[in-house]
Coordinates of C-alpha atoms and ligand atoms in Angstrom, one line a residue:
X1 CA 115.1 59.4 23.3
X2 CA 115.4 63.0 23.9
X3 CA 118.5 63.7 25.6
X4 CA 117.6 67.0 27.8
X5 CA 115.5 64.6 29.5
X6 CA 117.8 62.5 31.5
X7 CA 116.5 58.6 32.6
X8 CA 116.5 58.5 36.3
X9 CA 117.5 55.4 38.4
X10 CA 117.6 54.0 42.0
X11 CA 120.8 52.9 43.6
X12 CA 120.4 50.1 46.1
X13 CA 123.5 51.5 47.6
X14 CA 124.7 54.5 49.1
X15 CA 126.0 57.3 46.4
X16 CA 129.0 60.1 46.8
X17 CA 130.5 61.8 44.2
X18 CA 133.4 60.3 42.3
X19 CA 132.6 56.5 42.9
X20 CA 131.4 53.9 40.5
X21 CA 128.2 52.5 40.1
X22 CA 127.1 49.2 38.4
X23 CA 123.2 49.2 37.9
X24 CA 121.6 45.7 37.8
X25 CA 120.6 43.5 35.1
X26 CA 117.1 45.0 34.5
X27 CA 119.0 48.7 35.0
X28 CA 121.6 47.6 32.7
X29 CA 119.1 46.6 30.2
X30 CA 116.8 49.4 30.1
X31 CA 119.8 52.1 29.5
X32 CA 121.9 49.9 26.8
X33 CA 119.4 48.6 25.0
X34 CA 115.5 50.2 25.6
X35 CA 117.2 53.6 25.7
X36 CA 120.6 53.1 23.6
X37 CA 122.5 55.1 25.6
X38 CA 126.3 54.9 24.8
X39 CA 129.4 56.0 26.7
X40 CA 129.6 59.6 28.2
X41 CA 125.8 59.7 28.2
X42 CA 124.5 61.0 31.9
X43 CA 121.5 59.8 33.7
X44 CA 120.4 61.1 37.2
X45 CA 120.3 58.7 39.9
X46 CA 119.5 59.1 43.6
X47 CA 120.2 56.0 46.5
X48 CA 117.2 57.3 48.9
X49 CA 119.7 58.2 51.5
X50 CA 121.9 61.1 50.5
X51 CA 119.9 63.0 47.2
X52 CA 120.5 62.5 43.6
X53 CA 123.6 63.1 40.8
X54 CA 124.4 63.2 38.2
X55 CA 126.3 59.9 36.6
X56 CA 127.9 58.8 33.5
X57 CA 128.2 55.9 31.5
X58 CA 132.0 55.3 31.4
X59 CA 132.6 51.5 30.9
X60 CA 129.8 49.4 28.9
X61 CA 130.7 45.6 28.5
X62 CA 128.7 42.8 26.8
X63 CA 125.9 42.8 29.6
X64 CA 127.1 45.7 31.9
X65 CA 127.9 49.0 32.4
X66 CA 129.5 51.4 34.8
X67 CA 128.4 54.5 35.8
X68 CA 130.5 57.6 37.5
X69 CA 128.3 59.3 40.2
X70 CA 130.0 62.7 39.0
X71 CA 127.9 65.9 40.6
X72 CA 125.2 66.1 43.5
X73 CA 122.1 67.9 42.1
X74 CA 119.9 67.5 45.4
X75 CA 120.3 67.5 48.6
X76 CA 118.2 64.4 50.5
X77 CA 114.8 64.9 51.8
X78 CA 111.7 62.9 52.8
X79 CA 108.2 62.6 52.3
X80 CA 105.4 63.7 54.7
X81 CA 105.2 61.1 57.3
X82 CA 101.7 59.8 56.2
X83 CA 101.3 55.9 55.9
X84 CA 99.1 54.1 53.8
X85 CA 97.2 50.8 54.6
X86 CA 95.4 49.3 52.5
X87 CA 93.2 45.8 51.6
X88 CA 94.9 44.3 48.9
X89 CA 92.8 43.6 45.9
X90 CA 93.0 42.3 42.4
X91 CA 96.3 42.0 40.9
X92 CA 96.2 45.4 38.5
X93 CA 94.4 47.4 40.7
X94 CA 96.9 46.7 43.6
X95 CA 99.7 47.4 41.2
X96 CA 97.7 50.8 40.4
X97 CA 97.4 51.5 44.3
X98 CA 101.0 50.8 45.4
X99 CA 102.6 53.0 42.2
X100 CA 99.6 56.0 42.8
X101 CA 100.6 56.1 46.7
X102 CA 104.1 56.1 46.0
X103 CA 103.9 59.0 43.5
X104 CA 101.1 60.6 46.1
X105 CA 104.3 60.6 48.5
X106 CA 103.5 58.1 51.3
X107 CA 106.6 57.2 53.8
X108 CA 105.4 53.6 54.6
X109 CA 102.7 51.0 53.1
X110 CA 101.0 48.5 55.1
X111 CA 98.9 45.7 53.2
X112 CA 96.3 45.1 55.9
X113 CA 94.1 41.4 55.5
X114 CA 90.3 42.0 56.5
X115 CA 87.4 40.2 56.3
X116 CA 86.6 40.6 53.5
X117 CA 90.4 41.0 51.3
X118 CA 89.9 39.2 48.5
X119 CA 92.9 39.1 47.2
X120 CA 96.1 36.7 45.4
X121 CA 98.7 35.8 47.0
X122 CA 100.5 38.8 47.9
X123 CA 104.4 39.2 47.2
X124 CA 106.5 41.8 49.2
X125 CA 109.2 41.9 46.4
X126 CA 106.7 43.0 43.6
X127 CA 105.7 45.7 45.5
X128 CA 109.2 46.8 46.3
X129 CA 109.8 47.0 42.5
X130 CA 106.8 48.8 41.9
X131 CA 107.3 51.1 44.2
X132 CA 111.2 51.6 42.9
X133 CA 110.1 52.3 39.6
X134 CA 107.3 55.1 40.8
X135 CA 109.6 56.6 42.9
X136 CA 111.9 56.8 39.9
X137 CA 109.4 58.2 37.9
X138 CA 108.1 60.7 40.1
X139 CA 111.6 62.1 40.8
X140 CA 110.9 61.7 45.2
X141 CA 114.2 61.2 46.7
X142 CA 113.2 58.7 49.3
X143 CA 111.6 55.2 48.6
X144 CA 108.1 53.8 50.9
X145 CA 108.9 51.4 53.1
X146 CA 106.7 48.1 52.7
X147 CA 105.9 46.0 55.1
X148 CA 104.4 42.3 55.4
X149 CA 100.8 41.8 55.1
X150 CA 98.8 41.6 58.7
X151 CA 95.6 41.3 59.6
X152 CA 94.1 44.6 60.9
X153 CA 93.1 43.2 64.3
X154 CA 96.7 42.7 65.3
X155 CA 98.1 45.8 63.6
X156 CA 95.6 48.1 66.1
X157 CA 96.5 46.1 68.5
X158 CA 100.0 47.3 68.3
X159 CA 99.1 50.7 66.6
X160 CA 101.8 53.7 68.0
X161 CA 99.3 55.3 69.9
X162 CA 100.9 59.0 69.1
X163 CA 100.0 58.5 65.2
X164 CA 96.2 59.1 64.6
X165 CA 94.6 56.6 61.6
X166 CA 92.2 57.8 59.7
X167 CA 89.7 55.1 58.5
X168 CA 87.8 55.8 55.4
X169 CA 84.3 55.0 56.2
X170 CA 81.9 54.6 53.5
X171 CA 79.1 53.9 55.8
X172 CA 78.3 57.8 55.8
X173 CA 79.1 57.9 59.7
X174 CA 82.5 59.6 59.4
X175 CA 83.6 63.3 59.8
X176 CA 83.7 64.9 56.6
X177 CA 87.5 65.1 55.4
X178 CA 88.5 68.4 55.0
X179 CA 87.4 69.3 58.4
X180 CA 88.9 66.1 59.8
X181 CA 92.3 66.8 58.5
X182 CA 92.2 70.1 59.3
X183 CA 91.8 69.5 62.8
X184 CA 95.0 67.3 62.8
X185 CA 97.1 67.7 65.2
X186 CA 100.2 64.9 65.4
X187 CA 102.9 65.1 62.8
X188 CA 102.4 61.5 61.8
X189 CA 99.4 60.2 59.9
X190 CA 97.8 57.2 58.4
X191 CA 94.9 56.4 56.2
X192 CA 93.2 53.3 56.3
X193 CA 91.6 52.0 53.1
X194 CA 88.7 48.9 53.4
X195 CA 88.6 46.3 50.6
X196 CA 86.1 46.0 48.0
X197 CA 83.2 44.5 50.2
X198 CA 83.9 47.4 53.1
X199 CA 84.4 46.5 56.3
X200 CA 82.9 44.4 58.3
X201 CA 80.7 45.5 61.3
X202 CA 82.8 44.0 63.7
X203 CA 85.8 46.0 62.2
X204 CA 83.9 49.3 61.8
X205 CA 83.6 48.6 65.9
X206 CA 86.9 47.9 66.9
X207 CA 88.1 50.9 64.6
X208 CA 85.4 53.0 66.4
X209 CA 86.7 52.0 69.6
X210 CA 90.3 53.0 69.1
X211 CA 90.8 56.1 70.8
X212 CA 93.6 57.1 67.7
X213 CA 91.4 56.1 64.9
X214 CA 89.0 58.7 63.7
X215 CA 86.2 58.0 60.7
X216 CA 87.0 59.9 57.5
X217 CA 83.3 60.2 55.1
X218 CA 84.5 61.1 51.4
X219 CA 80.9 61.7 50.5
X220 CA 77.8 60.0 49.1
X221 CA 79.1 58.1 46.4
X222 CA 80.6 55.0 46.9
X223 CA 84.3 55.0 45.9
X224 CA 86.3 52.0 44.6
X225 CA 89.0 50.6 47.3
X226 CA 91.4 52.1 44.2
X227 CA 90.0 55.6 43.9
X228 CA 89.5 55.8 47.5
X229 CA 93.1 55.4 48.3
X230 CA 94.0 57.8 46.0
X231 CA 91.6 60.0 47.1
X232 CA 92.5 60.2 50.7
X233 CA 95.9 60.4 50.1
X234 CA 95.6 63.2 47.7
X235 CA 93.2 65.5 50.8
X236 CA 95.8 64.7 53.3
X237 CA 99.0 66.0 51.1
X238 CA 96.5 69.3 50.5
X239 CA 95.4 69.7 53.6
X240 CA 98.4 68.7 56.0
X241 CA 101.2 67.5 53.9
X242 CA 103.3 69.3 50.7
X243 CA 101.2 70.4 48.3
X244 CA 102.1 73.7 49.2
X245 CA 103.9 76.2 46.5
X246 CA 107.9 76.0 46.8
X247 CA 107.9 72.2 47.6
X248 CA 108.9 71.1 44.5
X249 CA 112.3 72.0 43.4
Ligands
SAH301 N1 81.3 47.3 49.3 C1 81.1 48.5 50.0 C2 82.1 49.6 49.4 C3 83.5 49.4 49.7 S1 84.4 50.6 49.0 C4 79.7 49.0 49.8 O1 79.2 48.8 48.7 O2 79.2 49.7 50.7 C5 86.1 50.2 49.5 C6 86.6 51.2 50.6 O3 86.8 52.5 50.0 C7 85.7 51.3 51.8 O4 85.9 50.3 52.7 C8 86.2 52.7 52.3 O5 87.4 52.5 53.1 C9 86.5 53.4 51.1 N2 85.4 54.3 50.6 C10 84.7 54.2 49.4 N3 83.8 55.2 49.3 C11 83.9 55.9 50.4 C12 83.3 57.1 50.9 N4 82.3 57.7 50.2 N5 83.7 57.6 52.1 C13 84.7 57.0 52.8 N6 85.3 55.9 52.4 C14 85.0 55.4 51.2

């Protein structure tokens, strides 16, 4: 391992300087014995409430190891407040969805059952590792919040009315997106992904009929649900979120 390049790793609890933290099994694992790292050794880690430090390793036992949180290096901050919903899909392309939003910096995602979601059974607490280990990855400070599974119809029913959803509409009936976005106006988004078969036309209708959900056309071809969430996501932190020079520290 090159060691100017220091591992980075989330603390499910809340970091100051001078404590000690013990990472979990898998943590444990991956430092001792993917990495080898040995005593004195730092790694960065960040708890998603207060930024990210600097720790050491100062006490390894036969499956454990301690870390002193020594030095803050950043100071907390957040994401764009942009959620994601999305039709869960095959297994692997899921996976590729949830760890693509989290690195495209969404605050919240939001499996949405349609129609037509074909998808496995869906499990919460893989996604919350997924998205720990893309948040780690991508050095954000702040981790997406998931939620349960719904179905769409009762997730517009109780839609914050302030927050405008932008539904990707492949249907070709849609404002074009960078005009769309540009236009926005609240400080809190969401982008609304369909499943593989689209939506239905009894969806497209009540989605139509929302007053805060506006159609979003990406074009003439015909994306994949995959490429499409990436896709949105990607316009919106262009056009209204932090893609902007000077973000990144
Ligand atoms: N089976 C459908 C395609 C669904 S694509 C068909 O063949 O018509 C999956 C989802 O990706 C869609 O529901 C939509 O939300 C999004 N999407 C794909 N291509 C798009 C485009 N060109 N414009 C807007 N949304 C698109």
């Amino acid at each position: 391992m090159k060691k100017n390049i220091k591992p980075r790793l989330f603390a499910k609890q809340l970091l100051q300087e001078g404590i000690l933290w013990q990472p979990d099994d898998a943590q444990t694992h991956y430092l001792l014995n993917v990495l080898r790292l040995r005593l004195e050794d730092e790694i960065k880690v960040f708890d998603g409430q207060s930024g990210e430090y600097i720790g050491q390793i100062c006490d390894i036992g036969k499956k454990s190891c301690s870390i002193k949180i020594l030095q803050k290096i950043r100071e907390m901050s957040h994401c764009p407040d942009v959620w994601l919903l999305f039709a869960p899909v095959k297994k692997d392309k899921t996976d590729f969805i949830i760890a693509g939003a989290t690195e495209l910096g969404v605050a919240k995602i939001l499996p949405v059952m349609t129609e037509r979601t074909i998808a496995e059974r869906v499990k919460k607490e893989r996604f919350e590792a997924q998205v720990i280990e893309a948040a780690e990855q991508c050095r954000r400070l702040d981790i997406p919040q998931i939620l349960e599974p719904q179905p769409i119809k009762k997730l517009l029913q109780s839609w914050p009315q302030e927050r405008i959803l932008y539904f990707m509409d492949e249907t070709g009936n849609g404002g074009d997106i960078q005009t769309v976005f540009q236009k926005a106006t609240s400080a809190g988004a969401a982008v609304l992904v369909g499943p593989e078969g689209g939506f239905s036309e009894a969806e497209l209708q009540l989605l139509r009929s929302a007053s805060f959900a506006k159609g979003v056309s990406m074009g003439k071809r015909i994306l994949r649900a995959e490429t499409a969430v990436l896709s949105a996501l990607a316009c919106w932190q262009a056009i209204c979120g932090d893609w902007i020079e000077g973000e990144r520290k």
